[in-house]
Amino acid sequence: DPSISRKDIYVISKAGFSTVEIEDFRTECKIALQRIGLDYFDLYLLHVPVATPKHVTKAERRSGKKIELIEGVLKTRWSALEALVDEGLVRAIGVSNFEPNEIEEVLSFCRIPPTVNECEAHPYFSNDNLIKFCKENKIHFLAYGPLGSRSLRP
């Protein structure tokens, strides 16, 4: 709709599970932006604190099959997000599905702190401790599943 200005919408995206290096983040981000016809994301999230090998598919991740994770890449991945901010591809960066200890790790080395932590929260799973932690650290808490997860409904 041409009557809607870009400044009137807020667009969020997430980095892939297997994205580790800055060049991969840059390429993935640019492709996603091109796909939706935008110049930048308002918020770009790091989906989880670990990475999966590139050959692992979405179907494999959801199958319940044990997947070997790539540990120890959080600092590299976060630095890549900071570079996307520096390059103007994203305006703000955050995390998704991070627990307090994982956020503390990011805060220990980051140049640009996370502005958001997107996690599950709803009447059947209030996640109060995480919400409190985020508030104390000036990180906005963004709930997914605010009406309840299918697996937790009575």
Short mmCIF file of N, CA and C in Angstrom, two decimals:
data_model
loop_
_atom_site.label_atom_id
_atom_site.label_comp_id
_atom_site.label_asym_id
_atom_site.label_seq_id
_atom_site.Cartn_x
_atom_site.Cartn_y
_atom_site.Cartn_z
N ASP A 1 0.84 -1.17 0.00
CA ASP A 1 0.00 0.00 0.00
C ASP A 1 0.89 1.24 0.00
N PRO A 2 0.83 2.04 -1.06
CA PRO A 2 1.68 3.23 -1.15
C PRO A 2 1.38 4.30 -0.10
N SER A 3 0.23 4.22 0.56
CA SER A 3 -0.10 5.22 1.58
C SER A 3 0.62 4.95 2.90
N ILE A 4 1.23 3.77 3.03
CA ILE A 4 1.96 3.43 4.25
C ILE A 4 3.43 3.75 4.05
N SER A 5 3.95 4.57 4.92
CA SER A 5 5.36 4.96 4.87
C SER A 5 6.21 3.93 5.60
N ARG A 6 7.46 3.75 5.17
CA ARG A 6 8.37 2.80 5.82
C ARG A 6 8.52 3.11 7.30
N LYS A 7 8.52 4.38 7.65
CA LYS A 7 8.69 4.76 9.05
C LYS A 7 7.49 4.36 9.91
N ASP A 8 6.37 3.96 9.28
CA ASP A 8 5.18 3.58 10.01
C ASP A 8 5.09 2.07 10.29
N ILE A 9 6.07 1.31 9.81
CA ILE A 9 6.06 -0.12 10.08
C ILE A 9 7.37 -0.52 10.77
N TYR A 10 7.31 -1.57 11.55
CA TYR A 10 8.48 -2.07 12.28
C TYR A 10 8.68 -3.52 11.85
N VAL A 11 9.81 -3.79 11.22
CA VAL A 11 10.04 -5.11 10.64
C VAL A 11 11.16 -5.83 11.41
N ILE A 12 10.84 -7.05 11.83
CA ILE A 12 11.76 -7.89 12.59
C ILE A 12 12.08 -9.14 11.79
N SER A 13 13.34 -9.56 11.84
CA SER A 13 13.74 -10.83 11.24
C SER A 13 14.74 -11.51 12.16
N LYS A 14 15.03 -12.77 11.85
CA LYS A 14 15.96 -13.56 12.66
C LYS A 14 17.05 -14.14 11.78
N ALA A 15 18.24 -14.24 12.36
CA ALA A 15 19.35 -14.91 11.69
C ALA A 15 19.10 -16.42 11.72
N GLY A 16 19.61 -17.10 10.73
CA GLY A 16 19.44 -18.54 10.65
C GLY A 16 20.18 -19.30 11.74
N PHE A 17 19.79 -20.52 11.93
CA PHE A 17 20.39 -21.37 12.96
C PHE A 17 21.85 -21.69 12.68
N SER A 18 22.22 -21.78 11.40
CA SER A 18 23.57 -22.19 11.06
C SER A 18 24.50 -21.02 10.71
N THR A 19 23.99 -19.82 10.79
CA THR A 19 24.79 -18.66 10.44
C THR A 19 25.80 -18.37 11.55
N VAL A 20 27.10 -18.28 11.18
CA VAL A 20 28.14 -18.05 12.17
C VAL A 20 29.02 -16.86 11.78
N GLU A 21 29.53 -16.84 10.59
CA GLU A 21 30.49 -15.83 10.16
C GLU A 21 29.80 -14.57 9.64
N ILE A 22 30.49 -13.43 9.75
CA ILE A 22 29.92 -12.14 9.33
C ILE A 22 29.47 -12.17 7.88
N GLU A 23 30.25 -12.76 7.00
CA GLU A 23 29.87 -12.76 5.59
C GLU A 23 28.57 -13.52 5.37
N ASP A 24 28.38 -14.61 6.12
CA ASP A 24 27.13 -15.37 6.02
C ASP A 24 25.95 -14.55 6.55
N PHE A 25 26.16 -13.84 7.66
CA PHE A 25 25.10 -12.97 8.21
C PHE A 25 24.74 -11.88 7.21
N ARG A 26 25.75 -11.25 6.64
CA ARG A 26 25.54 -10.16 5.69
C ARG A 26 24.74 -10.66 4.48
N THR A 27 25.17 -11.78 3.92
CA THR A 27 24.50 -12.33 2.74
C THR A 27 23.05 -12.70 3.07
N GLU A 28 22.86 -13.41 4.17
CA GLU A 28 21.51 -13.82 4.58
C GLU A 28 20.60 -12.60 4.80
N CYS A 29 21.13 -11.59 5.47
CA CYS A 29 20.35 -10.38 5.75
C CYS A 29 19.98 -9.65 4.46
N LYS A 30 20.95 -9.49 3.56
CA LYS A 30 20.69 -8.79 2.29
C LYS A 30 19.67 -9.53 1.44
N ILE A 31 19.75 -10.86 1.41
CA ILE A 31 18.78 -11.64 0.65
C ILE A 31 17.37 -11.46 1.22
N ALA A 32 17.27 -11.52 2.55
CA ALA A 32 15.96 -11.35 3.19
C ALA A 32 15.40 -9.95 2.92
N LEU A 33 16.25 -8.95 3.00
CA LEU A 33 15.80 -7.58 2.72
C LEU A 33 15.34 -7.44 1.27
N GLN A 34 16.12 -7.99 0.36
CA GLN A 34 15.78 -7.93 -1.06
C GLN A 34 14.45 -8.64 -1.32
N ARG A 35 14.25 -9.76 -0.67
CA ARG A 35 13.03 -10.56 -0.85
C ARG A 35 11.78 -9.76 -0.48
N ILE A 36 11.88 -8.88 0.51
CA ILE A 36 10.70 -8.10 0.93
C ILE A 36 10.77 -6.64 0.49
N GLY A 37 11.81 -6.29 -0.25
CA GLY A 37 11.89 -4.95 -0.84
C GLY A 37 12.20 -3.84 0.15
N LEU A 38 13.04 -4.12 1.14
CA LEU A 38 13.41 -3.11 2.13
C LEU A 38 14.91 -2.86 2.13
N ASP A 39 15.31 -1.75 2.73
CA ASP A 39 16.72 -1.39 2.83
C ASP A 39 17.33 -1.80 4.18
N TYR A 40 16.48 -1.99 5.19
CA TYR A 40 16.98 -2.33 6.53
C TYR A 40 15.88 -3.01 7.33
N PHE A 41 16.29 -3.76 8.35
CA PHE A 41 15.37 -4.30 9.34
C PHE A 41 15.43 -3.40 10.56
N ASP A 42 14.30 -3.22 11.20
CA ASP A 42 14.27 -2.43 12.43
C ASP A 42 14.90 -3.22 13.58
N LEU A 43 14.71 -4.53 13.56
CA LEU A 43 15.26 -5.40 14.60
C LEU A 43 15.66 -6.72 13.97
N TYR A 44 16.86 -7.18 14.31
CA TYR A 44 17.36 -8.46 13.80
C TYR A 44 17.77 -9.29 15.01
N LEU A 45 17.23 -10.50 15.10
CA LEU A 45 17.42 -11.33 16.28
C LEU A 45 18.35 -12.50 16.01
N LEU A 46 19.10 -12.85 17.02
CA LEU A 46 19.89 -14.07 17.03
C LEU A 46 18.99 -15.13 17.64
N HIS A 47 18.60 -16.12 16.85
CA HIS A 47 17.54 -17.05 17.23
C HIS A 47 17.87 -17.90 18.45
N VAL A 48 19.07 -18.40 18.54
CA VAL A 48 19.52 -19.22 19.66
C VAL A 48 21.00 -18.95 19.91
N PRO A 49 21.50 -19.24 21.11
CA PRO A 49 22.91 -18.93 21.41
C PRO A 49 23.94 -19.86 20.77
N VAL A 50 23.50 -20.98 20.23
CA VAL A 50 24.41 -21.92 19.57
C VAL A 50 24.07 -21.95 18.09
N ALA A 51 24.84 -22.68 17.31
CA ALA A 51 24.57 -22.81 15.89
C ALA A 51 24.47 -24.28 15.53
N THR A 52 23.82 -24.55 14.41
CA THR A 52 23.77 -25.91 13.87
C THR A 52 24.65 -25.97 12.63
N PRO A 53 25.18 -27.14 12.31
CA PRO A 53 25.94 -27.25 11.07
C PRO A 53 25.09 -26.85 9.87
N LYS A 54 25.71 -26.31 8.83
CA LYS A 54 24.96 -25.81 7.67
C LYS A 54 24.12 -26.87 6.98
N HIS A 55 24.54 -28.12 7.03
CA HIS A 55 23.81 -29.17 6.31
C HIS A 55 22.51 -29.59 7.01
N VAL A 56 22.29 -29.16 8.24
CA VAL A 56 21.09 -29.55 8.98
C VAL A 56 19.89 -28.75 8.48
N THR A 57 18.84 -29.46 8.08
CA THR A 57 17.65 -28.80 7.53
C THR A 57 16.66 -28.45 8.65
N LYS A 58 15.71 -27.61 8.30
CA LYS A 58 14.65 -27.24 9.24
C LYS A 58 13.87 -28.49 9.66
N ALA A 59 13.60 -29.36 8.72
CA ALA A 59 12.87 -30.60 9.02
C ALA A 59 13.64 -31.45 10.02
N GLU A 60 14.95 -31.53 9.87
CA GLU A 60 15.77 -32.31 10.81
C GLU A 60 15.74 -31.67 12.20
N ARG A 61 15.80 -30.33 12.26
CA ARG A 61 15.76 -29.65 13.56
C ARG A 61 14.44 -29.94 14.27
N ARG A 62 13.35 -30.02 13.53
CA ARG A 62 12.03 -30.21 14.12
C ARG A 62 11.69 -31.68 14.35
N SER A 63 12.48 -32.58 13.85
CA SER A 63 12.17 -34.01 13.92
C SER A 63 12.36 -34.61 15.30
N GLY A 64 13.08 -33.92 16.17
CA GLY A 64 13.38 -34.48 17.48
C GLY A 64 14.66 -35.29 17.47
N LYS A 65 15.21 -35.50 16.29
CA LYS A 65 16.47 -36.23 16.15
C LYS A 65 17.59 -35.41 16.78
N LYS A 66 18.49 -36.08 17.48
CA LYS A 66 19.61 -35.37 18.12
C LYS A 66 20.52 -34.77 17.05
N ILE A 67 20.83 -33.48 17.23
CA ILE A 67 21.67 -32.75 16.28
C ILE A 67 22.89 -32.23 17.03
N GLU A 68 24.03 -32.43 16.45
CA GLU A 68 25.26 -31.91 17.06
C GLU A 68 25.28 -30.39 16.87
N LEU A 69 25.40 -29.67 17.97
CA LEU A 69 25.41 -28.21 17.93
C LEU A 69 26.84 -27.68 17.89
N ILE A 70 26.99 -26.50 17.33
CA ILE A 70 28.28 -25.83 17.32
C ILE A 70 28.28 -24.88 18.51
N GLU A 71 29.06 -25.21 19.52
CA GLU A 71 29.13 -24.40 20.74
C GLU A 71 30.28 -23.39 20.62
N GLY A 72 30.30 -22.40 21.49
CA GLY A 72 31.41 -21.46 21.55
C GLY A 72 31.47 -20.45 20.43
N VAL A 73 30.35 -20.21 19.77
CA VAL A 73 30.34 -19.25 18.65
C VAL A 73 29.52 -18.00 18.94
N LEU A 74 29.07 -17.86 20.19
CA LEU A 74 28.19 -16.74 20.52
C LEU A 74 28.87 -15.39 20.27
N LYS A 75 30.11 -15.24 20.68
CA LYS A 75 30.80 -13.96 20.49
C LYS A 75 30.96 -13.64 19.01
N THR A 76 31.32 -14.63 18.21
CA THR A 76 31.46 -14.43 16.76
C THR A 76 30.13 -14.04 16.15
N ARG A 77 29.07 -14.74 16.55
CA ARG A 77 27.74 -14.45 15.99
C ARG A 77 27.26 -13.05 16.41
N TRP A 78 27.49 -12.69 17.69
CA TRP A 78 27.03 -11.37 18.14
C TRP A 78 27.81 -10.26 17.45
N SER A 79 29.10 -10.44 17.28
CA SER A 79 29.93 -9.44 16.59
C SER A 79 29.43 -9.24 15.16
N ALA A 80 28.97 -10.31 14.54
CA ALA A 80 28.43 -10.21 13.18
C ALA A 80 27.16 -9.35 13.18
N LEU A 81 26.31 -9.52 14.19
CA LEU A 81 25.11 -8.68 14.27
C LEU A 81 25.48 -7.21 14.47
N GLU A 82 26.48 -6.96 15.31
CA GLU A 82 26.93 -5.59 15.53
C GLU A 82 27.43 -4.97 14.22
N ALA A 83 28.09 -5.77 13.39
CA ALA A 83 28.57 -5.29 12.09
C ALA A 83 27.40 -4.92 11.18
N LEU A 84 26.30 -5.67 11.26
CA LEU A 84 25.12 -5.35 10.45
C LEU A 84 24.53 -4.00 10.86
N VAL A 85 24.59 -3.69 12.15
CA VAL A 85 24.15 -2.38 12.63
C VAL A 85 25.08 -1.31 12.06
N ASP A 86 26.38 -1.53 12.16
CA ASP A 86 27.37 -0.58 11.65
C ASP A 86 27.17 -0.30 10.16
N GLU A 87 26.77 -1.32 9.42
CA GLU A 87 26.59 -1.20 7.97
C GLU A 87 25.23 -0.64 7.59
N GLY A 88 24.34 -0.44 8.57
CA GLY A 88 23.03 0.13 8.29
C GLY A 88 22.01 -0.87 7.77
N LEU A 89 22.32 -2.15 7.81
CA LEU A 89 21.37 -3.16 7.35
C LEU A 89 20.30 -3.45 8.40
N VAL A 90 20.63 -3.20 9.66
CA VAL A 90 19.66 -3.35 10.75
C VAL A 90 19.82 -2.16 11.70
N ARG A 91 18.73 -1.79 12.34
CA ARG A 91 18.75 -0.66 13.27
C ARG A 91 19.02 -1.08 14.71
N ALA A 92 18.50 -2.25 15.08
CA ALA A 92 18.69 -2.74 16.45
C ALA A 92 18.86 -4.26 16.38
N ILE A 93 19.52 -4.80 17.41
CA ILE A 93 19.74 -6.24 17.46
C ILE A 93 19.27 -6.79 18.80
N GLY A 94 18.88 -8.04 18.77
CA GLY A 94 18.41 -8.68 19.99
C GLY A 94 18.59 -10.17 19.92
N VAL A 95 18.00 -10.86 20.89
CA VAL A 95 18.14 -12.29 21.00
C VAL A 95 16.76 -12.94 21.08
N SER A 96 16.75 -14.24 20.86
CA SER A 96 15.51 -15.00 20.96
C SER A 96 15.83 -16.32 21.65
N ASN A 97 15.02 -16.68 22.61
CA ASN A 97 15.19 -17.94 23.34
C ASN A 97 16.48 -17.98 24.15
N PHE A 98 16.89 -16.85 24.69
CA PHE A 98 18.08 -16.79 25.54
C PHE A 98 17.67 -16.77 27.00
N GLU A 99 18.40 -17.51 27.80
CA GLU A 99 18.21 -17.54 29.25
C GLU A 99 19.14 -16.48 29.88
N PRO A 100 18.93 -16.13 31.16
CA PRO A 100 19.76 -15.10 31.79
C PRO A 100 21.27 -15.33 31.67
N ASN A 101 21.74 -16.55 31.87
CA ASN A 101 23.18 -16.80 31.78
C ASN A 101 23.71 -16.54 30.37
N GLU A 102 22.92 -16.81 29.37
CA GLU A 102 23.33 -16.57 27.99
C GLU A 102 23.34 -15.07 27.67
N ILE A 103 22.37 -14.36 28.20
CA ILE A 103 22.34 -12.90 28.02
C ILE A 103 23.52 -12.27 28.76
N GLU A 104 23.80 -12.75 29.96
CA GLU A 104 24.95 -12.24 30.71
C GLU A 104 26.25 -12.42 29.93
N GLU A 105 26.36 -13.55 29.25
CA GLU A 105 27.55 -13.78 28.42
C GLU A 105 27.65 -12.72 27.32
N VAL A 106 26.55 -12.45 26.64
CA VAL A 106 26.55 -11.41 25.60
C VAL A 106 26.92 -10.07 26.20
N LEU A 107 26.33 -9.74 27.32
CA LEU A 107 26.60 -8.45 27.96
C LEU A 107 28.07 -8.32 28.39
N SER A 108 28.74 -9.43 28.62
CA SER A 108 30.14 -9.39 29.06
C SER A 108 31.10 -8.96 27.96
N PHE A 109 30.70 -9.09 26.69
CA PHE A 109 31.63 -8.75 25.61
C PHE A 109 31.04 -7.82 24.55
N CYS A 110 29.76 -7.57 24.58
CA CYS A 110 29.13 -6.82 23.48
C CYS A 110 29.52 -5.35 23.48
N ARG A 111 29.50 -4.80 22.29
CA ARG A 111 29.67 -3.36 22.09
C ARG A 111 28.28 -2.73 22.01
N ILE A 112 27.34 -3.46 21.40
CA ILE A 112 25.95 -3.03 21.29
C ILE A 112 25.12 -4.07 22.04
N PRO A 113 24.51 -3.69 23.16
CA PRO A 113 23.74 -4.68 23.93
C PRO A 113 22.43 -5.05 23.22
N PRO A 114 21.91 -6.23 23.53
CA PRO A 114 20.62 -6.62 22.95
C PRO A 114 19.51 -5.70 23.45
N THR A 115 18.62 -5.33 22.54
CA THR A 115 17.50 -4.47 22.93
C THR A 115 16.26 -5.29 23.27
N VAL A 116 16.22 -6.53 22.79
CA VAL A 116 15.04 -7.38 22.94
C VAL A 116 15.47 -8.82 23.21
N ASN A 117 14.67 -9.52 24.02
CA ASN A 117 14.76 -10.98 24.14
C ASN A 117 13.37 -11.51 23.85
N GLU A 118 13.23 -12.24 22.75
CA GLU A 118 11.95 -12.82 22.37
C GLU A 118 11.91 -14.26 22.89
N CYS A 119 10.95 -14.53 23.76
CA CYS A 119 10.81 -15.87 24.35
C CYS A 119 9.34 -16.18 24.56
N GLU A 120 9.07 -17.44 24.79
CA GLU A 120 7.71 -17.87 25.05
C GLU A 120 7.23 -17.33 26.41
N ALA A 121 6.04 -16.80 26.43
CA ALA A 121 5.39 -16.36 27.67
C ALA A 121 3.89 -16.22 27.41
N HIS A 122 3.10 -16.75 28.32
CA HIS A 122 1.64 -16.70 28.21
C HIS A 122 1.04 -17.15 29.54
N PRO A 123 -0.27 -17.14 29.67
CA PRO A 123 -0.88 -17.49 30.96
C PRO A 123 -0.49 -18.87 31.51
N TYR A 124 -0.14 -19.81 30.65
CA TYR A 124 0.24 -21.14 31.10
C TYR A 124 1.74 -21.28 31.34
N PHE A 125 2.48 -20.25 30.96
CA PHE A 125 3.95 -20.24 31.14
C PHE A 125 4.37 -18.77 31.24
N SER A 126 4.34 -18.24 32.46
CA SER A 126 4.53 -16.79 32.64
C SER A 126 5.96 -16.32 32.44
N ASN A 127 6.94 -17.18 32.65
CA ASN A 127 8.36 -16.84 32.45
C ASN A 127 8.78 -15.61 33.26
N ASP A 128 8.24 -15.48 34.45
CA ASP A 128 8.45 -14.29 35.29
C ASP A 128 9.91 -13.99 35.59
N ASN A 129 10.70 -15.02 35.89
CA ASN A 129 12.11 -14.77 36.24
C ASN A 129 12.88 -14.17 35.07
N LEU A 130 12.62 -14.69 33.87
CA LEU A 130 13.31 -14.15 32.69
C LEU A 130 12.84 -12.72 32.40
N ILE A 131 11.56 -12.48 32.53
CA ILE A 131 11.03 -11.13 32.31
C ILE A 131 11.66 -10.15 33.29
N LYS A 132 11.76 -10.56 34.56
CA LYS A 132 12.38 -9.71 35.59
C LYS A 132 13.84 -9.44 35.25
N PHE A 133 14.57 -10.48 34.85
CA PHE A 133 15.98 -10.32 34.48
C PHE A 133 16.11 -9.32 33.32
N CYS A 134 15.29 -9.48 32.31
CA CYS A 134 15.36 -8.57 31.15
C CYS A 134 15.08 -7.13 31.58
N LYS A 135 14.07 -6.95 32.39
CA LYS A 135 13.72 -5.60 32.86
C LYS A 135 14.88 -4.97 33.63
N GLU A 136 15.51 -5.75 34.51
CA GLU A 136 16.65 -5.26 35.30
C GLU A 136 17.84 -4.88 34.42
N ASN A 137 17.93 -5.49 33.24
CA ASN A 137 19.04 -5.22 32.33
C ASN A 137 18.64 -4.35 31.14
N LYS A 138 17.48 -3.71 31.26
CA LYS A 138 16.99 -2.77 30.23
C LYS A 138 16.88 -3.43 28.85
N ILE A 139 16.41 -4.68 28.87
CA ILE A 139 16.17 -5.44 27.64
C ILE A 139 14.66 -5.66 27.55
N HIS A 140 14.06 -5.25 26.45
CA HIS A 140 12.63 -5.45 26.27
C HIS A 140 12.34 -6.94 26.12
N PHE A 141 11.27 -7.39 26.74
CA PHE A 141 10.85 -8.78 26.61
C PHE A 141 9.72 -8.84 25.61
N LEU A 142 9.88 -9.65 24.58
CA LEU A 142 8.87 -9.81 23.53
C LEU A 142 8.36 -11.24 23.61
N ALA A 143 7.09 -11.41 23.93
CA ALA A 143 6.52 -12.74 24.08
C ALA A 143 6.08 -13.31 22.74
N TYR A 144 6.45 -14.57 22.52
CA TYR A 144 5.79 -15.29 21.43
C TYR A 144 4.86 -16.29 22.07
N GLY A 145 3.80 -16.62 21.38
CA GLY A 145 2.79 -17.50 21.95
C GLY A 145 2.01 -16.86 23.08
N PRO A 146 1.71 -15.54 23.02
CA PRO A 146 1.07 -14.88 24.17
C PRO A 146 -0.32 -15.43 24.51
N LEU A 147 -0.94 -16.16 23.58
CA LEU A 147 -2.25 -16.75 23.88
C LEU A 147 -2.12 -18.19 24.35
N GLY A 148 -0.90 -18.69 24.43
CA GLY A 148 -0.66 -20.04 24.95
C GLY A 148 -0.13 -20.98 23.89
N SER A 149 0.76 -21.81 24.29
CA SER A 149 1.34 -22.83 23.43
C SER A 149 0.40 -24.03 23.41
N ARG A 150 0.26 -24.66 22.26
CA ARG A 150 -0.62 -25.83 22.15
C ARG A 150 -0.21 -26.92 23.14
N SER A 151 1.08 -27.07 23.33
CA SER A 151 1.55 -28.16 24.20
C SER A 151 1.32 -27.89 25.68
N LEU A 152 1.06 -26.66 26.08
CA LEU A 152 0.90 -26.34 27.49
C LEU A 152 -0.52 -26.00 27.90
N ARG A 153 -1.45 -25.99 26.95
CA ARG A 153 -2.84 -25.69 27.30
C ARG A 153 -3.46 -26.85 28.05
N PRO A 154 -4.32 -26.55 29.03
CA PRO A 154 -4.98 -27.64 29.77
C PRO A 154 -5.96 -28.41 28.90
#
